[in-house]
Amino acid sequence: MVVVLLDQTKPNKTQKNMKFFVDTANLDEIREAADMGVLDGVTTNPSLMKKVGAKDLKAHIRQICELVDGDVSAEIIATTYNEMMAEAQEVAKIHPNVVVKVPLILDGIKAIKSLTAMGIKTNCTLCFSPTQALVAAKAGATYISPFVGRLDDISTDGMDLIRSIVDIYDHYGFATQVLVASVRHPMHVVAAAEMGADVATMPLSVIKQLLRHPLTDLGLQQFLQDAEALKNM
Ligand code: G3P
């Protein structure tokens, strides 16, 4: 086996820039998010691929990689170690920016350990507990994806999980980046930023909501009216 050293150095707090990923497989939405100039990457999953009818995963992921200069997570569907390794290596070949998304199950953890040793970036998905996140970091995952919205859906505070993972990773200096997933609204993003999470992946609608404020709209309207009135004075 060829061993490639993967640079998983985590930026320190002062260098850190919170990353925004868009959580979609829709090319128009990705294009629109990229046009805003604040997009750092994309996350997809089989449900998002189904939503856009993307049957050819490779071709679709390649198109996404051409739209965004940043990490693009593409999920594998195999669930046994050997099959996961084979599929992950195929997916990783699609484009240098591809991050292989691996489910947080025993064989997935083993696969993450091997893929990391081979220099392939991974996103460990479907994380719902601090213990799962700890194991994923020990295996060397590039990203851990805790699903906050789905925890909120079952009356458990999803952001408590983020706080716990950020604290645990900080204690030990794990390189694994905390990627807040299943984001449903701007307050998830605010809390993630306050906690120092590395990445928030969100639907395009939430990215747009981040910059909306009625006082901005009212203030702008007034300034424009006054500028117009000034012309006629
Ligand atoms: O990144 C994972 C995300 O797509 C899950 O979101 O809204 O299906 O819980 P949601």
CSV table of C-alpha atoms and ligand atoms in Angstrom, one decimal:
chain,number,residue,atom,x,y,z
A,1,MET,CA,0.0,0.0,0.0
A,2,VAL,CA,1.3,3.5,-0.9
A,3,VAL,CA,1.4,5.7,2.1
A,4,VAL,CA,0.8,9.4,1.4
A,5,LEU,CA,1.2,12.0,4.1
A,6,LEU,CA,-2.1,14.0,4.3
A,7,ASP,CA,-1.7,17.5,5.5
A,8,GLN,CA,-4.5,17.7,8.1
A,9,THR,CA,-3.0,20.7,10.0
A,10,LYS,CA,-5.8,22.5,11.7
A,11,PRO,CA,-5.6,26.3,11.6
A,12,ASN,CA,-5.1,27.8,15.1
A,13,LYS,CA,-7.8,30.0,16.5
A,14,THR,CA,-6.2,33.3,15.3
A,15,GLN,CA,-5.8,32.0,11.7
A,16,LYS,CA,-9.2,30.4,11.6
A,17,ASN,CA,-11.8,31.4,9.1
A,18,MET,CA,-15.2,29.8,9.5
A,19,LYS,CA,-16.0,28.0,6.2
A,20,PHE,CA,-19.4,28.1,4.6
A,21,PHE,CA,-20.5,25.1,2.5
A,22,VAL,CA,-23.7,24.8,0.5
A,23,ASP,CA,-25.6,21.6,1.2
A,24,THR,CA,-27.1,20.7,-2.1
A,25,ALA,CA,-26.5,18.8,-5.4
A,26,ASN,CA,-28.5,21.4,-7.4
A,27,LEU,CA,-26.1,23.0,-9.9
A,28,ASP,CA,-28.0,26.3,-10.2
A,29,GLU,CA,-28.0,26.7,-6.4
A,30,ILE,CA,-24.3,26.0,-6.2
A,31,ARG,CA,-23.6,28.5,-9.0
A,32,GLU,CA,-25.7,31.1,-7.1
A,33,ALA,CA,-23.9,30.4,-3.8
A,34,ALA,CA,-20.5,30.6,-5.5
A,35,ASP,CA,-21.4,33.9,-7.2
A,36,MET,CA,-21.9,35.5,-3.7
A,37,GLY,CA,-18.2,35.1,-3.2
A,38,VAL,CA,-18.3,33.6,0.3
A,39,LEU,CA,-18.6,29.9,-0.6
A,40,ASP,CA,-15.9,27.5,0.5
A,41,GLY,CA,-17.3,24.1,-0.5
A,42,VAL,CA,-20.2,21.8,-1.1
A,43,THR,CA,-21.7,18.8,0.7
A,44,THR,CA,-23.9,16.3,-1.0
A,45,ASN,CA,-25.6,13.0,0.0
A,46,PRO,CA,-27.7,10.4,-1.8
A,47,SER,CA,-30.9,12.1,-0.8
A,48,LEU,CA,-29.7,15.4,-2.3
A,49,MET,CA,-28.6,13.6,-5.4
A,50,LYS,CA,-32.0,11.9,-5.7
A,51,LYS,CA,-33.7,15.3,-5.4
A,52,VAL,CA,-32.0,16.5,-8.6
A,53,GLY,CA,-32.2,13.2,-10.4
A,54,ALA,CA,-28.4,12.8,-10.7
A,55,LYS,CA,-28.0,9.2,-11.6
A,56,ASP,CA,-24.4,9.4,-12.7
A,57,LEU,CA,-22.7,10.3,-9.5
A,58,LYS,CA,-19.3,10.8,-11.0
A,59,ALA,CA,-20.4,13.1,-13.8
A,60,HIS,CA,-22.5,15.2,-11.4
A,61,ILE,CA,-19.7,15.5,-8.8
A,62,ARG,CA,-17.3,16.5,-11.5
A,63,GLN,CA,-19.6,19.3,-12.6
A,64,ILE,CA,-19.9,20.5,-9.0
A,65,CYS,CA,-16.1,20.5,-8.7
A,66,GLU,CA,-15.9,22.7,-11.7
A,67,LEU,CA,-18.2,25.3,-10.1
A,68,VAL,CA,-16.5,25.7,-6.7
A,69,ASP,CA,-12.9,26.1,-5.7
A,70,GLY,CA,-13.1,24.1,-2.4
A,71,ASP,CA,-13.9,20.7,-0.9
A,72,VAL,CA,-16.8,18.8,-2.3
A,73,SER,CA,-18.2,15.9,-0.3
A,74,ALA,CA,-19.4,12.9,-2.2
A,75,GLU,CA,-21.0,10.1,-0.3
A,76,ILE,CA,-20.3,6.4,-0.8
A,77,ILE,CA,-23.1,3.9,-0.5
A,78,ALA,CA,-21.1,0.7,0.3
A,79,THR,CA,-21.3,-0.4,3.9
A,80,THR,CA,-18.6,-3.1,4.2
A,81,TYR,CA,-14.9,-2.3,4.6
A,82,ASN,CA,-13.7,-3.8,1.3
A,83,GLU,CA,-16.5,-2.4,-0.7
A,84,MET,CA,-16.1,1.0,1.0
A,85,MET,CA,-12.4,1.1,0.2
A,86,ALA,CA,-13.0,0.3,-3.5
A,87,GLU,CA,-15.8,2.8,-3.9
A,88,ALA,CA,-14.0,5.5,-2.0
A,89,GLN,CA,-10.9,5.2,-4.2
A,90,GLU,CA,-13.1,5.5,-7.3
A,91,VAL,CA,-14.9,8.6,-5.9
A,92,ALA,CA,-11.6,10.2,-4.9
A,93,LYS,CA,-10.3,10.0,-8.4
A,94,ILE,CA,-13.1,12.2,-9.8
A,95,HIS,CA,-11.4,15.5,-8.9
A,96,PRO,CA,-8.6,16.6,-6.4
A,97,ASN,CA,-11.2,18.6,-4.4
A,98,VAL,CA,-13.4,15.5,-3.7
A,99,VAL,CA,-13.8,14.5,0.0
A,100,VAL,CA,-15.2,11.0,0.4
A,101,LYS,CA,-18.2,11.0,2.7
A,102,VAL,CA,-18.3,7.9,4.8
A,103,PRO,CA,-21.1,6.8,7.2
A,104,LEU,CA,-20.2,6.6,10.9
A,105,ILE,CA,-20.4,2.8,11.3
A,106,LEU,CA,-17.6,0.4,12.3
A,107,ASP,CA,-16.5,-0.5,8.8
A,108,GLY,CA,-16.7,3.2,7.9
A,109,ILE,CA,-14.3,4.1,10.8
A,110,LYS,CA,-11.9,1.4,9.5
A,111,ALA,CA,-12.1,2.7,6.0
A,112,ILE,CA,-11.5,6.3,7.2
A,113,LYS,CA,-8.3,5.1,9.0
A,114,SER,CA,-7.1,3.5,5.8
A,115,LEU,CA,-8.1,6.3,3.4
A,116,THR,CA,-6.4,8.9,5.7
A,117,ALA,CA,-3.2,6.8,5.5
A,118,MET,CA,-3.5,6.8,1.7
A,119,GLY,CA,-3.9,10.6,1.6
A,120,ILE,CA,-7.6,10.6,0.8
A,121,LYS,CA,-9.7,13.2,2.6
A,122,THR,CA,-12.9,12.0,4.4
A,123,ASN,CA,-16.0,13.4,5.8
A,124,CYS,CA,-17.5,11.2,8.5
A,125,THR,CA,-21.2,11.6,8.3
A,126,LEU,CA,-24.3,10.8,10.3
A,127,CYS,CA,-22.8,11.8,13.7
A,128,PHE,CA,-25.2,12.1,16.6
A,129,SER,CA,-23.0,11.8,19.7
A,130,PRO,CA,-19.7,13.0,21.2
A,131,THR,CA,-18.4,9.4,21.4
A,132,GLN,CA,-18.9,8.9,17.7
A,133,ALA,CA,-17.1,12.1,17.0
A,134,LEU,CA,-14.2,11.1,19.2
A,135,VAL,CA,-13.8,7.8,17.4
A,136,ALA,CA,-13.9,9.5,14.0
A,137,ALA,CA,-11.2,11.9,15.1
A,138,LYS,CA,-9.0,9.1,16.3
A,139,ALA,CA,-9.4,7.4,12.9
A,140,GLY,CA,-8.2,10.6,11.3
A,141,ALA,CA,-11.3,11.9,9.6
A,142,THR,CA,-10.8,15.2,7.8
A,143,TYR,CA,-14.3,16.4,8.8
A,144,ILE,CA,-16.9,15.2,11.2
A,145,SER,CA,-20.5,16.0,10.3
A,146,PRO,CA,-22.9,16.2,13.3
A,147,PHE,CA,-26.5,16.6,12.2
A,148,VAL,CA,-27.9,19.4,14.4
A,149,GLY,CA,-31.4,19.8,12.8
A,150,ARG,CA,-32.2,16.1,13.0
A,151,LEU,CA,-31.4,16.2,16.8
A,152,ASP,CA,-33.6,19.2,17.2
A,153,ASP,CA,-36.3,17.3,15.4
A,154,ILE,CA,-36.3,14.7,18.2
A,155,SER,CA,-36.3,17.3,21.0
A,156,THR,CA,-32.5,17.1,21.7
A,157,ASP,CA,-30.5,20.3,21.4
A,158,GLY,CA,-28.3,19.7,18.3
A,159,MET,CA,-26.0,22.6,19.2
A,160,ASP,CA,-25.1,21.0,22.6
A,161,LEU,CA,-23.5,18.3,20.5
A,162,ILE,CA,-21.4,20.8,18.6
A,163,ARG,CA,-20.2,22.5,21.9
A,164,SER,CA,-19.2,19.1,23.2
A,165,ILE,CA,-17.3,18.0,20.1
A,166,VAL,CA,-15.5,21.4,19.8
A,167,ASP,CA,-14.4,21.1,23.5
A,168,ILE,CA,-13.2,17.5,23.1
A,169,TYR,CA,-11.3,18.2,19.9
A,170,ASP,CA,-9.7,21.4,21.4
A,171,HIS,CA,-8.5,19.4,24.5
A,172,TYR,CA,-6.5,17.1,22.4
A,173,GLY,CA,-5.7,19.2,19.4
A,174,PHE,CA,-7.5,16.7,17.0
A,175,ALA,CA,-7.0,17.9,13.4
A,176,THR,CA,-10.6,16.7,12.4
A,177,GLN,CA,-12.7,19.8,11.5
A,178,VAL,CA,-16.2,20.2,12.9
A,179,LEU,CA,-18.6,20.5,10.0
A,180,VAL,CA,-22.0,21.5,11.4
A,181,ALA,CA,-24.6,19.7,9.2
A,182,SER,CA,-28.4,19.5,8.9
A,183,VAL,CA,-28.5,23.3,9.5
A,184,ARG,CA,-32.1,24.6,9.2
A,185,HIS,CA,-31.9,28.3,10.1
A,186,PRO,CA,-29.5,31.2,10.7
A,187,MET,CA,-29.4,30.7,14.5
A,188,HIS,CA,-27.7,27.4,14.0
A,189,VAL,CA,-25.0,29.3,12.1
A,190,VAL,CA,-24.6,32.0,14.8
A,191,ALA,CA,-24.3,29.3,17.5
A,192,ALA,CA,-21.8,27.4,15.4
A,193,ALA,CA,-19.7,30.5,14.9
A,194,GLU,CA,-19.8,31.4,18.7
A,195,MET,CA,-18.6,27.9,19.5
A,196,GLY,CA,-15.8,28.0,17.0
A,197,ALA,CA,-17.0,25.3,14.7
A,198,ASP,CA,-14.8,25.0,11.6
A,199,VAL,CA,-17.6,24.8,8.9
A,200,ALA,CA,-21.3,25.2,8.6
A,201,THR,CA,-23.0,23.5,5.6
A,202,MET,CA,-26.4,24.9,4.8
A,203,PRO,CA,-29.1,25.1,2.2
A,204,LEU,CA,-28.8,28.1,-0.2
A,205,SER,CA,-31.9,29.6,1.5
A,206,VAL,CA,-30.1,29.8,4.8
A,207,ILE,CA,-27.0,31.4,3.3
A,208,LYS,CA,-29.2,34.1,1.9
A,209,GLN,CA,-31.0,34.5,5.2
A,210,LEU,CA,-27.7,35.3,6.9
A,211,LEU,CA,-27.5,38.7,5.4
A,212,ARG,CA,-31.2,39.8,5.6
A,213,HIS,CA,-32.3,42.5,8.0
A,214,PRO,CA,-35.5,44.6,7.7
A,215,LEU,CA,-33.7,47.6,9.1
A,216,THR,CA,-31.0,47.4,6.4
A,217,ASP,CA,-33.8,47.4,3.8
A,218,LEU,CA,-35.6,50.3,5.4
A,219,GLY,CA,-32.4,52.3,6.0
A,220,LEU,CA,-31.3,51.8,2.4
A,221,GLN,CA,-34.8,52.9,1.1
A,222,GLN,CA,-34.5,56.1,3.2
A,223,PHE,CA,-30.9,56.9,2.0
A,224,LEU,CA,-31.9,56.4,-1.6
A,225,GLN,CA,-35.0,58.6,-1.2
A,226,ASP,CA,-32.9,61.3,0.5
A,227,ALA,CA,-30.2,61.1,-2.2
A,228,GLU,CA,-32.9,61.6,-4.9
A,229,ALA,CA,-34.5,64.5,-2.9
A,230,LEU,CA,-31.0,66.1,-2.6
A,231,LYS,CA,-30.7,66.2,-6.4
A,232,ASN,CA,-33.8,68.4,-6.7
A,233,MET,CA,-32.8,70.8,-3.9
B,1,G3P,O1,-25.3,17.5,5.4
B,1,G3P,C1,-26.3,16.7,5.9
B,1,G3P,C2,-27.6,17.3,5.6
B,1,G3P,O2,-27.9,17.3,4.3
B,1,G3P,C3,-28.8,16.7,6.3
B,1,G3P,O3,-29.7,17.7,6.4
B,1,G3P,O4,-31.9,18.7,6.5
B,1,G3P,O5,-31.6,16.3,5.7
B,1,G3P,O6,-31.3,16.8,8.1
B,1,G3P,P1,-31.2,17.4,6.7
